[in-house]
Structure formats: C-alpha cells, structure tokens
CSV table of C-alpha atoms in Angstrom, one decimal:
chain,number,residue,atom,x,y,z
D,161,GLN,CA,56.8,-165.1,38.4
D,162,VAL,CA,54.9,-165.6,35.2
D,163,CYS,CA,52.2,-162.9,34.5
D,164,LEU,CA,49.3,-163.6,32.2
D,165,PRO,CA,46.3,-161.5,31.2
D,166,GLU,CA,42.9,-163.1,31.6
D,167,LYS,CA,39.3,-162.3,30.7
D,168,GLY,CA,38.1,-159.1,32.4
D,169,GLY,CA,41.6,-157.8,32.9
D,170,ALA,CA,42.0,-159.4,36.4
D,171,GLU,CA,45.6,-160.1,37.3
D,172,CYS,CA,46.8,-163.7,37.1
D,173,VAL,CA,50.2,-164.4,38.7
D,174,ILE,CA,51.7,-167.8,38.8
D,175,ASP,CA,54.0,-167.9,41.8
D,176,CYS,CA,57.2,-170.0,42.2
D,177,ALA,CA,57.6,-170.3,38.4
D,178,ASP,CA,61.3,-171.2,39.0
D,179,LEU,CA,60.3,-174.3,40.9
D,180,LEU,CA,57.9,-175.3,38.1
D,181,MET,CA,60.9,-175.5,35.8
D,182,LEU,CA,62.2,-178.4,37.9
D,183,SER,CA,60.2,-180.8,35.8
D,184,SER,CA,61.3,-180.5,32.2
D,185,ARG,CA,58.5,-183.0,31.3
D,186,TRP,CA,55.8,-180.7,32.8
D,187,TRP,CA,57.3,-177.6,31.2
D,188,ARG,CA,57.4,-179.2,27.8
D,189,SER,CA,53.8,-180.3,28.1
D,190,ARG,CA,52.6,-176.7,29.1
D,191,ALA,CA,55.0,-174.6,27.0
D,192,PRO,CA,53.6,-171.3,25.7
D,193,ASP,CA,53.1,-170.3,22.0
D,194,ARG,CA,55.0,-167.0,22.7
D,195,VAL,CA,56.7,-165.3,25.5
D,196,LEU,CA,56.5,-161.6,26.6
D,197,HIS,CA,59.4,-160.7,28.9
D,198,PHE,CA,58.9,-157.4,30.8
D,199,GLY,CA,61.8,-155.6,32.5
D,200,ASP,CA,65.4,-156.7,33.0
D,201,ARG,CA,67.1,-160.1,33.3
D,202,LEU,CA,65.4,-162.7,35.3
D,203,VAL,CA,66.8,-164.0,38.7
D,204,SER,CA,65.8,-167.6,37.9
D,205,LYS,CA,68.5,-169.4,35.9
D,206,ARG,CA,66.1,-172.3,35.4
D,207,LEU,CA,63.4,-170.1,33.8
D,208,GLN,CA,65.9,-168.3,31.6
D,209,GLN,CA,67.2,-171.6,30.2
D,210,ALA,CA,63.7,-173.0,29.8
D,211,VAL,CA,62.6,-170.0,27.7
D,212,ALA,CA,65.9,-170.1,25.8
D,213,ASN,CA,65.3,-173.7,24.8
D,214,LEU,CA,61.9,-172.8,23.2
D,215,GLU,CA,63.6,-172.4,19.8
D,216,ASP,CA,60.5,-172.0,17.7
D,217,VAL,CA,58.6,-169.7,20.2
D,218,PRO,CA,58.8,-165.9,19.6
D,219,LEU,CA,60.4,-164.1,22.6
D,220,ILE,CA,59.4,-160.4,22.9
D,221,ARG,CA,61.4,-158.2,25.3
D,222,ILE,CA,59.7,-155.1,26.7
D,223,GLY,CA,61.6,-152.7,28.9
D,224,ASN,CA,62.1,-149.0,29.6
D,225,ARG,CA,65.7,-149.1,28.5
D,226,ASP,CA,67.1,-149.8,25.1
D,227,ASP,CA,70.3,-151.7,26.2
D,228,ARG,CA,70.7,-155.3,25.2
D,229,GLN,CA,69.4,-157.8,27.7
D,230,ASP,CA,69.6,-161.1,25.7
D,231,PRO,CA,72.3,-163.5,27.1
D,232,HIS,CA,70.9,-166.4,25.1
D,233,HIS,CA,70.5,-164.5,21.9
D,234,ARG,CA,66.8,-165.5,21.7
D,235,VAL,CA,64.9,-162.2,21.6
D,236,SER,CA,62.7,-162.0,18.5
D,237,PHE,CA,61.5,-158.5,19.0
D,238,ARG,CA,62.5,-155.7,21.4
D,239,ILE,CA,60.1,-153.0,22.5
D,240,THR,CA,61.3,-149.9,24.5
D,241,ALA,CA,58.3,-148.5,26.4
D,242,SER,CA,57.5,-147.0,29.8
D,243,GLN,CA,55.3,-148.7,32.3
D,244,ASP,CA,52.4,-146.5,31.4
D,245,GLU,CA,52.7,-147.5,27.8
D,246,TRP,CA,52.8,-151.2,28.9
D,247,GLY,CA,49.6,-150.6,30.7
D,248,ARG,CA,47.9,-149.1,27.7
D,249,LEU,CA,49.1,-152.1,25.6
D,250,PHE,CA,47.7,-154.6,28.0
D,251,ALA,CA,44.4,-152.7,28.2
D,252,ARG,CA,43.9,-153.8,24.6
D,253,CYS,CA,44.5,-157.5,25.5
D,254,THR,CA,41.9,-158.1,28.3
D,255,ASN,CA,39.2,-159.7,26.2
D,256,ARG,CA,40.9,-163.1,25.9
D,257,THR,CA,38.8,-166.1,26.9
D,258,GLN,CA,40.0,-168.3,29.7
D,259,SER,CA,42.0,-171.4,28.5
D,260,GLY,CA,42.6,-174.8,29.8
D,261,TRP,CA,46.3,-174.0,29.5
D,262,LEU,CA,46.1,-171.4,32.2
D,263,LYS,CA,44.2,-173.8,34.4
D,264,HIS,CA,47.0,-176.3,34.2
D,265,TRP,CA,49.5,-173.6,35.3
D,266,ARG,CA,47.3,-172.7,38.3
D,267,ILE,CA,46.9,-176.3,39.4
D,268,ALA,CA,50.7,-176.8,39.2
D,269,ALA,CA,51.4,-173.6,41.2
D,270,THR,CA,48.9,-174.6,43.9
D,271,SER,CA,50.5,-178.0,44.2
D,272,VAL,CA,54.0,-176.6,44.6
D,273,ASP,CA,52.7,-174.1,47.1
D,274,GLY,CA,51.2,-176.9,49.1
D,275,ILE,CA,54.7,-178.5,49.4
D,276,LEU,CA,56.2,-175.2,50.5
D,277,GLN,CA,53.5,-174.7,53.1
D,278,THR,CA,54.6,-177.9,54.9
D,279,MET,CA,57.9,-176.2,55.5
D,280,ASP,CA,56.3,-173.3,57.3
D,281,VAL,CA,54.7,-175.1,60.3
D,282,SER,CA,56.2,-174.5,63.7
D,283,ASP,CA,57.6,-178.0,64.3
D,284,ALA,CA,59.2,-178.2,60.9
D,285,PRO,CA,63.0,-178.1,60.6
D,286,LEU,CA,64.3,-174.5,60.3
D,287,THR,CA,65.4,-174.3,56.7
D,288,GLU,CA,66.8,-171.3,54.8
D,289,MET,CA,64.1,-171.4,52.2
D,290,ALA,CA,61.3,-171.5,54.8
D,291,ALA,CA,62.9,-168.6,56.7
D,292,ALA,CA,63.1,-166.5,53.5
D,293,ARG,CA,59.5,-167.3,52.7
D,294,GLU,CA,58.4,-166.2,56.2
D,295,TRP,CA,60.5,-163.0,55.9
D,296,SER,CA,58.8,-162.1,52.6
D,297,GLY,CA,55.4,-162.4,54.2
D,298,LEU,CA,56.2,-159.4,56.4
D,299,LEU,CA,56.5,-157.0,53.5
D,300,ASP,CA,53.7,-154.7,52.4
D,301,ALA,CA,53.4,-151.2,50.8
D,302,SER,CA,54.6,-149.5,54.0
D,303,SER,CA,57.9,-151.3,54.1
D,304,LEU,CA,61.0,-152.0,51.8
D,305,GLY,CA,62.7,-155.3,51.5
D,306,CYS,CA,66.3,-155.9,50.5
D,307,ALA,CA,67.6,-159.3,49.7
D,308,ALA,CA,71.4,-160.1,49.5
D,309,SER,CA,72.9,-161.8,46.4
D,310,SER,CA,73.7,-165.5,46.3
D,311,MET,CA,71.0,-167.6,48.0
D,312,PRO,CA,68.7,-165.0,49.7
D,313,ILE,CA,67.4,-163.4,46.4
D,314,ARG,CA,67.1,-166.9,44.9
D,315,TYR,CA,65.0,-168.2,47.8
D,316,ILE,CA,62.7,-165.2,47.5
D,317,ASP,CA,62.4,-165.8,43.7
D,318,MET,CA,61.7,-169.5,44.3
D,319,ALA,CA,59.3,-169.4,47.2
D,320,GLY,CA,58.6,-165.9,48.4
D,321,ARG,CA,55.1,-164.8,49.3
D,322,ARG,CA,53.5,-162.2,47.2
D,323,ASN,CA,51.9,-159.2,49.0
D,324,PRO,CA,50.2,-156.2,47.3
D,325,GLY,CA,52.5,-153.2,47.1
D,326,ALA,CA,55.5,-155.0,48.5
D,327,ARG,CA,58.9,-154.1,46.9
D,328,ILE,CA,62.1,-156.1,47.2
D,329,LEU,CA,65.5,-154.7,46.0
D,330,ALA,CA,68.7,-156.6,45.3
D,331,ASN,CA,72.2,-155.8,44.1
D,332,ARG,CA,72.5,-158.0,41.0
D,333,GLY,CA,75.2,-156.8,38.6
D,334,ALA,CA,77.9,-159.4,38.8
D,335,SER,CA,76.1,-161.0,41.7
D,336,GLY,CA,78.6,-159.7,44.2
D,337,ILE,CA,77.7,-159.5,47.9
D,338,ASP,CA,79.5,-156.3,48.7
D,339,GLY,CA,77.5,-153.3,49.9
D,340,THR,CA,74.3,-155.0,50.8
D,341,LEU,CA,73.6,-153.1,54.0
D,342,ALA,CA,74.7,-149.8,52.6
D,343,THR,CA,72.4,-150.2,49.6
D,344,ALA,CA,69.5,-151.3,51.9
D,345,ALA,CA,70.0,-148.4,54.3
D,346,GLY,CA,70.2,-145.8,51.5
D,347,ALA,CA,67.2,-147.1,49.7
D,348,ALA,CA,65.1,-147.2,52.9
D,349,SER,CA,66.2,-143.7,53.9
D,350,GLY,CA,65.2,-142.3,50.5
D,351,ALA,CA,61.9,-144.2,50.4
D,352,GLY,CA,61.0,-143.3,54.0
D,353,LYS,CA,59.9,-146.8,54.7
D,354,ARG,CA,60.7,-149.4,57.3
D,355,LEU,CA,63.5,-151.7,56.2
D,356,PHE,CA,63.5,-155.5,56.2
D,357,VAL,CA,66.8,-157.1,55.1
D,358,LEU,CA,67.4,-160.8,54.3
D,359,THR,CA,71.1,-161.5,54.1
D,360,GLY,CA,73.6,-164.3,54.4
D,361,ASP,CA,76.5,-164.3,56.9
D,362,LEU,CA,79.2,-163.6,54.3
D,363,ALA,CA,77.3,-160.6,52.8
D,364,MET,CA,76.8,-159.3,56.3
D,365,LEU,CA,80.5,-159.7,57.2
D,366,HIS,CA,81.5,-158.0,53.9
D,367,ASP,CA,79.5,-154.9,54.8
D,368,LEU,CA,79.5,-154.9,58.6
D,369,ASN,CA,80.7,-151.3,58.8
D,370,SER,CA,77.4,-150.2,57.2
D,371,LEU,CA,75.4,-151.6,60.1
D,372,PRO,CA,75.2,-148.3,62.0
D,373,LEU,CA,73.6,-146.7,58.9
D,374,ALA,CA,70.8,-149.2,59.1
D,375,SER,CA,70.5,-148.8,62.9
D,376,ALA,CA,70.2,-145.0,62.6
D,377,LEU,CA,67.2,-145.1,60.2
D,378,SER,CA,64.1,-143.3,61.5
D,379,GLU,CA,62.0,-146.5,61.2
D,380,PRO,CA,63.5,-149.4,63.1
D,381,PRO,CA,64.9,-151.9,60.6
D,382,VAL,CA,64.8,-155.7,60.9
D,383,ILE,CA,67.9,-157.5,59.6
D,384,VAL,CA,67.5,-161.3,59.2
D,385,VAL,CA,70.9,-162.9,58.7
D,386,ILE,CA,71.1,-166.6,57.7
D,387,ASN,CA,74.3,-167.9,59.3
D,388,ASN,CA,75.4,-171.2,57.9
D,389,ASP,CA,79.1,-170.5,58.6
D,390,GLY,CA,80.3,-169.9,55.1
D,391,GLY,CA,79.2,-170.2,51.5
D,392,GLY,CA,76.1,-172.3,51.4
D,393,ILE,CA,75.4,-171.8,47.7
D,394,PHE,CA,78.5,-173.8,46.7
D,395,HIS,CA,77.0,-177.0,48.2
D,396,LEU,CA,74.5,-176.9,45.3
D,397,LEU,CA,77.2,-176.8,42.7
D,398,PRO,CA,79.4,-179.5,41.2
D,399,VAL,CA,82.4,-178.2,43.1
D,400,ALA,CA,80.9,-179.7,46.3
D,401,ALA,CA,82.1,-183.1,45.1
D,402,HIS,CA,85.7,-182.0,45.5
D,403,ARG,CA,85.8,-182.5,49.3
D,404,ARG,CA,89.5,-182.3,49.8
D,405,HIS,CA,89.7,-178.5,49.2
D,406,PHE,CA,86.1,-177.6,49.4
D,407,GLU,CA,86.0,-176.1,52.9
D,408,ALA,CA,89.1,-174.0,52.5
D,409,LEU,CA,88.3,-172.6,49.1
D,410,PHE,CA,84.5,-172.5,48.9
D,411,GLY,CA,82.9,-173.3,52.2
D,412,THR,CA,85.2,-170.7,53.9
D,413,PRO,CA,83.9,-171.2,57.5
D,414,HIS,CA,84.5,-168.2,59.8
D,415,GLY,CA,83.0,-169.4,63.2
D,416,LEU,CA,81.5,-166.0,63.9
D,417,HIS,CA,78.1,-164.9,65.2
D,418,PHE,CA,76.4,-161.5,65.3
D,419,ARG,CA,75.3,-160.8,68.9
D,420,ASP,CA,78.3,-158.6,69.5
D,421,ALA,CA,77.7,-156.8,66.2
D,422,ALA,CA,74.2,-156.0,67.2
D,423,ALA,CA,75.4,-154.6,70.5
D,424,TRP,CA,78.0,-152.5,68.8
D,425,ALA,CA,75.4,-151.0,66.4
D,426,GLY,CA,72.9,-150.4,69.2
D,427,MET,CA,70.5,-153.1,67.9
D,428,ASP,CA,68.4,-155.7,69.7
D,429,TYR,CA,69.4,-159.3,69.0
D,430,TYR,CA,67.3,-162.5,68.5
D,431,ARG,CA,68.5,-166.0,67.7
D,432,ALA,CA,66.6,-168.7,65.9
D,433,GLU,CA,67.8,-172.3,65.7
D,434,GLY,CA,66.3,-175.8,65.3
D,435,ASP,CA,62.7,-175.5,64.2
D,436,MET,CA,60.5,-172.9,62.4
D,437,GLY,CA,58.8,-172.1,65.7
D,438,SER,CA,61.9,-170.5,67.0
D,439,PHE,CA,62.1,-168.3,63.9
D,440,HIS,CA,58.4,-167.4,64.0
D,441,ASP,CA,58.9,-166.1,67.6
D,442,ALA,CA,62.1,-164.3,66.9
D,443,LEU,CA,60.9,-162.6,63.7
D,444,ALA,CA,57.6,-161.6,65.3
D,445,SER,CA,59.4,-160.1,68.3
D,446,ALA,CA,61.7,-158.1,66.0
D,447,ALA,CA,59.0,-156.9,63.7
D,448,GLY,CA,56.8,-155.9,66.6
D,449,SER,CA,59.5,-153.9,68.3
D,450,ASP,CA,60.2,-150.2,68.0
D,451,ARG,CA,63.9,-150.9,68.2
D,452,PRO,CA,66.4,-151.8,65.4
D,453,SER,CA,66.9,-155.6,65.4
D,454,ILE,CA,69.1,-158.4,64.1
D,455,VAL,CA,67.6,-161.9,63.8
D,456,GLU,CA,70.3,-164.5,63.4
D,457,VAL,CA,69.1,-167.8,61.9
D,458,ILE,CA,71.5,-170.7,62.5
D,459,THR,CA,71.6,-173.4,59.9
D,460,ASN,CA,73.9,-176.1,58.7
D,461,ARG,CA,75.1,-175.8,55.1
D,462,ARG,CA,75.2,-179.5,54.3
D,463,GLU,CA,71.9,-180.3,56.0
D,464,ASN,CA,70.2,-177.4,54.3
D,465,ALA,CA,71.5,-178.4,50.9
D,466,ALA,CA,70.2,-181.9,51.5
D,467,MET,CA,66.8,-180.7,52.5
D,468,LEU,CA,66.6,-178.3,49.6
D,469,LYS,CA,67.5,-181.1,47.1
D,470,GLN,CA,64.8,-183.3,48.7
D,471,THR,CA,62.3,-180.5,48.3
D,472,TYR,CA,63.3,-180.3,44.6
D,473,ARG,CA,62.7,-184.0,44.2
D,474,ASP,CA,59.3,-183.8,45.9
D,475,ILE,CA,58.3,-181.0,43.6
D,476,ARG,CA,59.5,-182.8,40.5
D,477,ARG,CA,57.6,-185.9,41.4
D,478,THR,CA,54.4,-183.9,42.0
D,479,LEU,CA,54.7,-182.1,38.7
D,480,ASP,CA,55.4,-185.3,36.8
D,481,ALA,CA,52.3,-186.8,38.3
D,482,LEU,CA,50.2,-183.9,37.1
D,483,ILE,CA,51.0,-184.8,33.5
D,484,ARG,CA,49.6,-188.2,34.0
D,485,SER,CA,46.4,-187.1,35.8
C-alpha cells in the first residue's frame, strides 16, 4: 500500500500498489518526486524494485529501529522515530492541496480493484488470490490474521481487502515456512483475539504438530489452508520451464489432505473446490461457528499460475490504457 497525506488530514490509501507496478509505463508516467518509506522492508518485490529504479528521486526511510534496511542501497536519509513522533510529523503536513497526480493513482487503483472484484463472484473459478482476498475481508479489530510465507502473504499484499483496525502478521525473515501455526497460536493467545490463518499446504505440513495449540485457543480459530499439492510459487519462476526435474525438486507433490488432521486436533473440517461459491459457503460456516475449524481449499498449481498470469495481463492492459485516456 502507498499512503499519502491529503488536504484536511484525511487518510488516503492506494490499495494493491504491487499490482500497479505491473505496468512500467504507467508507473513511469505517475512516478513521485520523493518517496517516504515507513517501517520495515516491503513485501512487494515489484514495488521495491520500482522505487529502487527512481535513481534521481530522494528516498527517506522512517522507522522505530536504527538497523539498516536498504537492500538496494537507495536510501537518501534515514530517520529513527516512534509512531507517535511520525504522527506529530504528519500533523504538520496536512495542509497540502489536492493534486491531479493523486487523482491518477486513485483512478488506477479503482480500475485494478474492478478486475479483482470479478474474481469474487460465486460462479467464478476458485483461485488462490480470490480466496486470500475473501479471507482478508473477515478481519477486523477484534481478530488477528496470520499469513504464511511464500504465496499467502503475497496474495494479501497484492489483493487483500483493507478493514479498519485489522492486523495481519507474517514470519518474514528468510521467507521460511517453518513455525507458521506456532507463531499464529502464540500471537493470538497473547493478543486475546480470534485467530484467522491463511496458509499453504507445505507450511501447514511443516508445522502440523502445532495444530493442537491453535485448537486449544479460547476463541475458536479458523485456519484456511490452500492445498495445491506442493510448491505453487515455483510455477511463477523461470525454473518452471525445466519440466524434466521440476515436479521432483520444486513441485514436491505429497498427495495429502487435511480432514484427518482436523479430526486429530478436534477441529471441524470444511472443503472448498471448483468455484468461489463453495469457498464463500465454507468460510462463512467456519467463521460463524463456535468451534475451531479448518477450511481446505483445493486448487491446481498449473491452472492457478495460468489464471494469475492472465490477471496480470488484464491489469497491465488496463493500466496502459489509462495512460492514453
């Protein structure tokens, strides 16, 4: 997300900023004069690279720690400050007049959101991005979200819905998938909030022994596991072209499902497959229950990668057309 102050101090948030970077032409035509980066390293690789390529644009990094967070060696100034100090700083910057530049960003974000909304309807194919988007819509100030590494946190960064007060945690670090359920259960226990987890099948299998920790939480958790029978992220990388060894070394199919795991941990089980309607029903049933639940979302790695790439092409064409309009 890209946050910008506007006249009157009202919040302006441009959602799905990662997807706006799909069109380098659009980005170059709407590039900023300076960039203020708050907090730690971004999830979005596309946004990181786009900012890094603005060679003549000052990049100011503002965070509550003084450790170096500058993988592209682009930071012009570094400011160490608490969130309260950030707020006092922005209180001085609320008298700016509205600009046409901001209007272009809003139009682009609305256009991209329109494409994403077509993925949400009940008779649309059940895709991983759409499932992640629907999951994020459940979160509010009374709950805690936890997204696994690899594709789940990326889907949320690309297309997640923004709700006031919602928090989503993720283990980043070296982007490992170990300990996802343990982290989620511990954070929810400490926060005293209902837990919603979005994870992939491999992350779930790597931490299956932590499932009873989640099941025992005082508020009934909902764990959504996207099961594409292996490592779906690798279908989006160049290694996918090496088909001879791809499945054995990167796809790593396991052929497992999570109904028995749910029974072992004393959790209810729901399965979604085929279209978004099945996922809407399963997620609503789990969220409305007073029992801990697992919602297993069945997808196909190759089909999902193809649909995701088609969505990227649709967004790129839409953004390119905005430049000409």
